[in-house]
Tab-separated table of C-alpha atoms in Angstrom:
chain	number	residue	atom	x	y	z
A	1	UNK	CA	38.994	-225.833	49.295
A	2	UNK	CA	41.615	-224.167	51.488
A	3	UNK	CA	43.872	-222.053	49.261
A	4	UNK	CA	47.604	-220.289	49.036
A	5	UNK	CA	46.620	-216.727	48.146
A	6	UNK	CA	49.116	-214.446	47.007
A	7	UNK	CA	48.149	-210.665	47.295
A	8	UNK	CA	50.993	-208.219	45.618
A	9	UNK	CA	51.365	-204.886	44.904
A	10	UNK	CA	54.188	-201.801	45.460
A	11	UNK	CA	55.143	-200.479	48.424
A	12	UNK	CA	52.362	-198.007	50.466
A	13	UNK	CA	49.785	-199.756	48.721
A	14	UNK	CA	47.897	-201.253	52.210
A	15	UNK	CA	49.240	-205.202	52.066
A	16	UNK	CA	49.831	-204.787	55.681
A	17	UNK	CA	47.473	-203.298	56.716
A	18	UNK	CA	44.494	-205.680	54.046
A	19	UNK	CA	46.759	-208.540	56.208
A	20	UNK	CA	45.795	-207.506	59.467
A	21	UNK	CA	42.400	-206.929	57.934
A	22	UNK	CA	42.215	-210.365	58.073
A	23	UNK	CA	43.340	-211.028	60.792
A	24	UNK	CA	40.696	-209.499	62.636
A	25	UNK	CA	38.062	-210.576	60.863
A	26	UNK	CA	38.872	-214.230	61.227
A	27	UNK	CA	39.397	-213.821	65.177
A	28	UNK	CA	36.088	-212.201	65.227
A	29	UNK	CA	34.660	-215.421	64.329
A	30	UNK	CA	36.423	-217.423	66.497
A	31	UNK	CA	39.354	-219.033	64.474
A	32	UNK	CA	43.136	-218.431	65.582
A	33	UNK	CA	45.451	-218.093	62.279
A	34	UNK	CA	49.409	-217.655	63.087
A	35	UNK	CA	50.985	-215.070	61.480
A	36	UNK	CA	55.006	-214.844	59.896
A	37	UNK	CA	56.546	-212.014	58.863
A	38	UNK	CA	60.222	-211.119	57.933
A	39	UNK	CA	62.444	-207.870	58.220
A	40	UNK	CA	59.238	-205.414	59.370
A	41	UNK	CA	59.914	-201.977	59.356
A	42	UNK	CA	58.373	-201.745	63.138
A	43	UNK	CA	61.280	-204.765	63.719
A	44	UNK	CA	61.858	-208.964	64.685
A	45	UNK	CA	58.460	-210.620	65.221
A	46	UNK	CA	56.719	-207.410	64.410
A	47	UNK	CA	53.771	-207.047	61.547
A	48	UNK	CA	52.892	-203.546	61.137
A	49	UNK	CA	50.870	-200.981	58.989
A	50	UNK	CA	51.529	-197.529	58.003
A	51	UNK	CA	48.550	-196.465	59.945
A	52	UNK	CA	49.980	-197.475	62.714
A	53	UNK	CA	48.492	-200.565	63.688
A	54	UNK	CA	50.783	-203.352	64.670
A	55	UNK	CA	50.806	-207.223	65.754
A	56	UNK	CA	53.289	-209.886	67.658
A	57	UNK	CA	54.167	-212.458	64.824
A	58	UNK	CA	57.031	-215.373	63.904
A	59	UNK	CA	59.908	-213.979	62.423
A	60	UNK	CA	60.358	-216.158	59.404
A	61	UNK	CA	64.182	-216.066	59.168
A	62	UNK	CA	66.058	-218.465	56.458
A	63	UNK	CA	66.173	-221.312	59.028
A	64	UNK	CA	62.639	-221.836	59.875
A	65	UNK	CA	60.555	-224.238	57.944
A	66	UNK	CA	57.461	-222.970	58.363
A	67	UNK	CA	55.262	-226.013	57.245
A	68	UNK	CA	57.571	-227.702	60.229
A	69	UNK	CA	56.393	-224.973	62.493
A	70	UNK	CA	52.534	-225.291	61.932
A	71	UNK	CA	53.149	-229.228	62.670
A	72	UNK	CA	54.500	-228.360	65.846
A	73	UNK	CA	51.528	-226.084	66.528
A	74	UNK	CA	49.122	-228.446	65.973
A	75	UNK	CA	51.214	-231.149	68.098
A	76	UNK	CA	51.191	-229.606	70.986
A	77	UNK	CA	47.862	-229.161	70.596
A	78	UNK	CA	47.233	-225.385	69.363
A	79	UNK	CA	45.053	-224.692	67.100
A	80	UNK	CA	45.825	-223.130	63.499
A	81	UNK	CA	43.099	-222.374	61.260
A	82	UNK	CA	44.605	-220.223	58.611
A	83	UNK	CA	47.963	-218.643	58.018
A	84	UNK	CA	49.103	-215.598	56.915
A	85	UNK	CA	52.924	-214.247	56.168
A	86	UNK	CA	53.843	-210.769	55.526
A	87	UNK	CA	56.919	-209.040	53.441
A	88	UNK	CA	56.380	-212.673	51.415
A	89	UNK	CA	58.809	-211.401	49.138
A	90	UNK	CA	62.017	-212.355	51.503
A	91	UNK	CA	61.392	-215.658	52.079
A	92	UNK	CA	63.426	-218.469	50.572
A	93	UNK	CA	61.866	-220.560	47.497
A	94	UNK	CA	62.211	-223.579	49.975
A	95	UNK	CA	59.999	-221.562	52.218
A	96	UNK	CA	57.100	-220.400	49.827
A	97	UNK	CA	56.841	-224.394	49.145
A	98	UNK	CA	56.854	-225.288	52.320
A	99	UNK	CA	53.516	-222.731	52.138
A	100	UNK	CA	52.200	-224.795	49.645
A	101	UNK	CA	52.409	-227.793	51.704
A	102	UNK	CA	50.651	-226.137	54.439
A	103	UNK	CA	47.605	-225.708	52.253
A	104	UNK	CA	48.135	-229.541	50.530
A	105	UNK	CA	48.613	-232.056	53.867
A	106	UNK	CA	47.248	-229.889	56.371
A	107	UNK	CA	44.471	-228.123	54.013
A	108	UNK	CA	44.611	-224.520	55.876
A	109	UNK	CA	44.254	-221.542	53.723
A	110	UNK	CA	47.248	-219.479	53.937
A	111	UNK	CA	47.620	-215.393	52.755
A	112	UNK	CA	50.464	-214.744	51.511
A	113	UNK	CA	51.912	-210.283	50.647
A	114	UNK	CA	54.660	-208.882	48.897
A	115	UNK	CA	55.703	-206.922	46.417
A	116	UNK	CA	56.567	-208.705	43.821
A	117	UNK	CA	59.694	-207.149	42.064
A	118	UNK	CA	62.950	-204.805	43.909
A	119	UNK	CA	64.757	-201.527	43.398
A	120	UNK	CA	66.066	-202.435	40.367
A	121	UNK	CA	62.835	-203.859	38.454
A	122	UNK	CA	63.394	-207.808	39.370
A	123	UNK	CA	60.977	-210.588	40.859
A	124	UNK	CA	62.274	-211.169	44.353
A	125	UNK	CA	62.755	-215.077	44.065
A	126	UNK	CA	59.838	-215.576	46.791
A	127	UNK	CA	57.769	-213.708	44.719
A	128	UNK	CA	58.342	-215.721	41.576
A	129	UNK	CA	57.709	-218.780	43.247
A	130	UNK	CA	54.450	-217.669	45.155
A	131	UNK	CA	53.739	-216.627	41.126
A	132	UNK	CA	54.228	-220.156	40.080
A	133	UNK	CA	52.803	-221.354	43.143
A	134	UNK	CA	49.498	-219.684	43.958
A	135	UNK	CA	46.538	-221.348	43.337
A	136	UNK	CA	45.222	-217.406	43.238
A	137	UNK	CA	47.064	-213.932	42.448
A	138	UNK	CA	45.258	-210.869	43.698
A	139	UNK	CA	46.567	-207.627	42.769
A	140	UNK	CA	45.864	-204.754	45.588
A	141	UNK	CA	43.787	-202.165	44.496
A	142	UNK	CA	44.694	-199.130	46.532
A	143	UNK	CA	46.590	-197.305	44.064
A	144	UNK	CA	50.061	-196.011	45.260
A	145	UNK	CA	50.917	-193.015	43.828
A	146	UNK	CA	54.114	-191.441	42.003
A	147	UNK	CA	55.155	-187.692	42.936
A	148	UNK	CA	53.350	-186.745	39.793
A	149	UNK	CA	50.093	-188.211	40.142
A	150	UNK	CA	50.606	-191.583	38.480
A	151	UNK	CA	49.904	-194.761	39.892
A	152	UNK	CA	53.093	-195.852	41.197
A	153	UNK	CA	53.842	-199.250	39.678
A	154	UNK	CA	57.978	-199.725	40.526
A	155	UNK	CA	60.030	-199.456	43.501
A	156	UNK	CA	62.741	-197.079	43.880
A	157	UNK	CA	65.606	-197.316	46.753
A	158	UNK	CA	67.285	-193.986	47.709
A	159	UNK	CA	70.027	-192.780	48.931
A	160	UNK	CA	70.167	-189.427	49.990
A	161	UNK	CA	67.185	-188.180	48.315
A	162	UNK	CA	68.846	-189.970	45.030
A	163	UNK	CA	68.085	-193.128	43.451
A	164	UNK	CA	70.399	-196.014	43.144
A	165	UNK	CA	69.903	-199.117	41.010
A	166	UNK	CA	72.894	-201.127	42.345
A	167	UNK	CA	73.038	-202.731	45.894
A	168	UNK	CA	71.631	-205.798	47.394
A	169	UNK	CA	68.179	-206.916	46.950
A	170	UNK	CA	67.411	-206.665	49.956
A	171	UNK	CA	67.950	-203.609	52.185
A	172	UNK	CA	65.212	-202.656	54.966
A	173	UNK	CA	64.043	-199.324	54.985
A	174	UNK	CA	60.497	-197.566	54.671
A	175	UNK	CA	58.972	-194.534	52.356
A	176	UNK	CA	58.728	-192.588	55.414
A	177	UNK	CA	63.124	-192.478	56.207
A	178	UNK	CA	64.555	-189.520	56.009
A	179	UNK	CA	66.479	-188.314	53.477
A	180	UNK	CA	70.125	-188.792	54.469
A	181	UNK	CA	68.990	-192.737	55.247
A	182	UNK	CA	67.986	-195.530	52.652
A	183	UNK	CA	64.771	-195.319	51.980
A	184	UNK	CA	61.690	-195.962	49.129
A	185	UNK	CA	59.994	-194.086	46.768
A	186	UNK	CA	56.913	-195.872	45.052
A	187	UNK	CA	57.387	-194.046	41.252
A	188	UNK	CA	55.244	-194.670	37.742
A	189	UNK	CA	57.317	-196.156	34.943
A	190	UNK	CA	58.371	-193.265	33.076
A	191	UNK	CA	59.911	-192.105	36.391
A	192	UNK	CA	61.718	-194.867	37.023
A	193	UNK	CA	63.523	-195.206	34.378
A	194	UNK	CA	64.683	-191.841	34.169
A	195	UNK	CA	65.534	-192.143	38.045
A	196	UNK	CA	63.551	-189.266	38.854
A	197	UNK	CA	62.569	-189.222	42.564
A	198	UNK	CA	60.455	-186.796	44.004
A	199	UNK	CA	63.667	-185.091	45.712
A	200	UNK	CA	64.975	-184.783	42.220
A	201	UNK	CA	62.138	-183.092	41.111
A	202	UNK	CA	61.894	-180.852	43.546
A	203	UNK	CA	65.734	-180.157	43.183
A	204	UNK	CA	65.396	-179.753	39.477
A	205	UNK	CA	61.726	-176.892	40.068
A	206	UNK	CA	64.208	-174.920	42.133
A	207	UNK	CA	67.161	-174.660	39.580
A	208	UNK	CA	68.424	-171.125	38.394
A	209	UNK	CA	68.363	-172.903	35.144
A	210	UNK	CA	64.897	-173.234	34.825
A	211	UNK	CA	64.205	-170.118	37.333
A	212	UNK	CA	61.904	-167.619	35.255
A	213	UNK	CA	64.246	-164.241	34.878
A	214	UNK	CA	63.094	-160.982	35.821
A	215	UNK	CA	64.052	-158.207	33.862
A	216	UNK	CA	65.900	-155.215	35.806
């Protein structure tokens, strides 16, 4: 029975590049799948991987019904076998039904990743509905890291090295910006809440404060 699959985890934690995984291994055999994505780091109509593998794909932007799309596809007589939609997390709850459909009236299987919850520690709304929606949750199992060793299990947006916890929800940027630019830190729990990036640490090993003192 075809199926809407929802595979979550943090950021850095391979959803892309599990995504493109598929993709591959369903064109080996022959079937054609059409990919969306939304607000990709490598840019519009882009899904890419941090190992630097990258694919064309439909920008899903708030306008597009995507079960409408697929129709269309298969009306002018393309061929869809499966479907798969990247940084899930920024589509609209209209959208992720519109998913569901897919899989209902025109029984493809569609593969759905995202992270599930934002800077500040809250389901993205797509998220929560693929959550309600999903006939199956699967939770990545490449463990991001924290600075400290911990598996990473929140996001953190920075700003200058510093983490903030007000903004919009959603803000594109990567773990791999530079420091003066927004960017994201994966970070354990403990971390998190005490808004400790790995900038801060580092700032915070180099203090005079805590600098041993040699006697003269």
């Amino acid at each position: 029975m075809p199926e809407l699959v929802f595979f979550s985890g943090t950021m850095d934690c391979g959803k892309s590049t599990l995504a493109l995984q598929i993709e591959h291994n369903r064109t080996a055999r022959g079937l054609q799948g059409l990919i969306f994505t939304r607000d990709d780091r490598a840019g519009e109509g882009k899904l890419s991987s941090r190992l630097g593998l990258v694919t064309d794909a439909v920008e899903a932007g708030p306008g597009l019904d995507l079960y409408g799309y697929v129709v269309e596809q298969l009306s002018r007589g393309g061929r869809v076998d499966y479907v798969i939609v990247d940084e899930a997390q920024f589509l609209l709850t209209g959208q992720i039904d519109q998913l569901a459909r897919i899989v209902d009236d025109l029984e493809l299987d569609v593969f759905a990743f995202g992270i599930t919850t934002d800077f500040r520690t809250r389901l993205f709304p797509g998220s929560q509905r693929l959550i309600e929606l999903a006939d199956r949750l699967e939770t990545l199992q490449v463990e991001a890291m924290c600075w400290c060793g911990a598996r990473a299990t929140h996001n953190a947006r920075t700003v200058g090295g510093e983490m903030v916890v007000e903004g919009e929800q959603v803000v594109v940027g990567d773990v791999a910006q530079s420091a003066a630019e927004v960017g994201y830190e994966v970070l354990c729990r403990r971390h998190h809440r005490r808004r400790m990036t790995s900038a801060a640490a580092r700032a915070a090993a180099l203090s005079p404060d805590v600098l041993p003192v040699t006697a003269t």
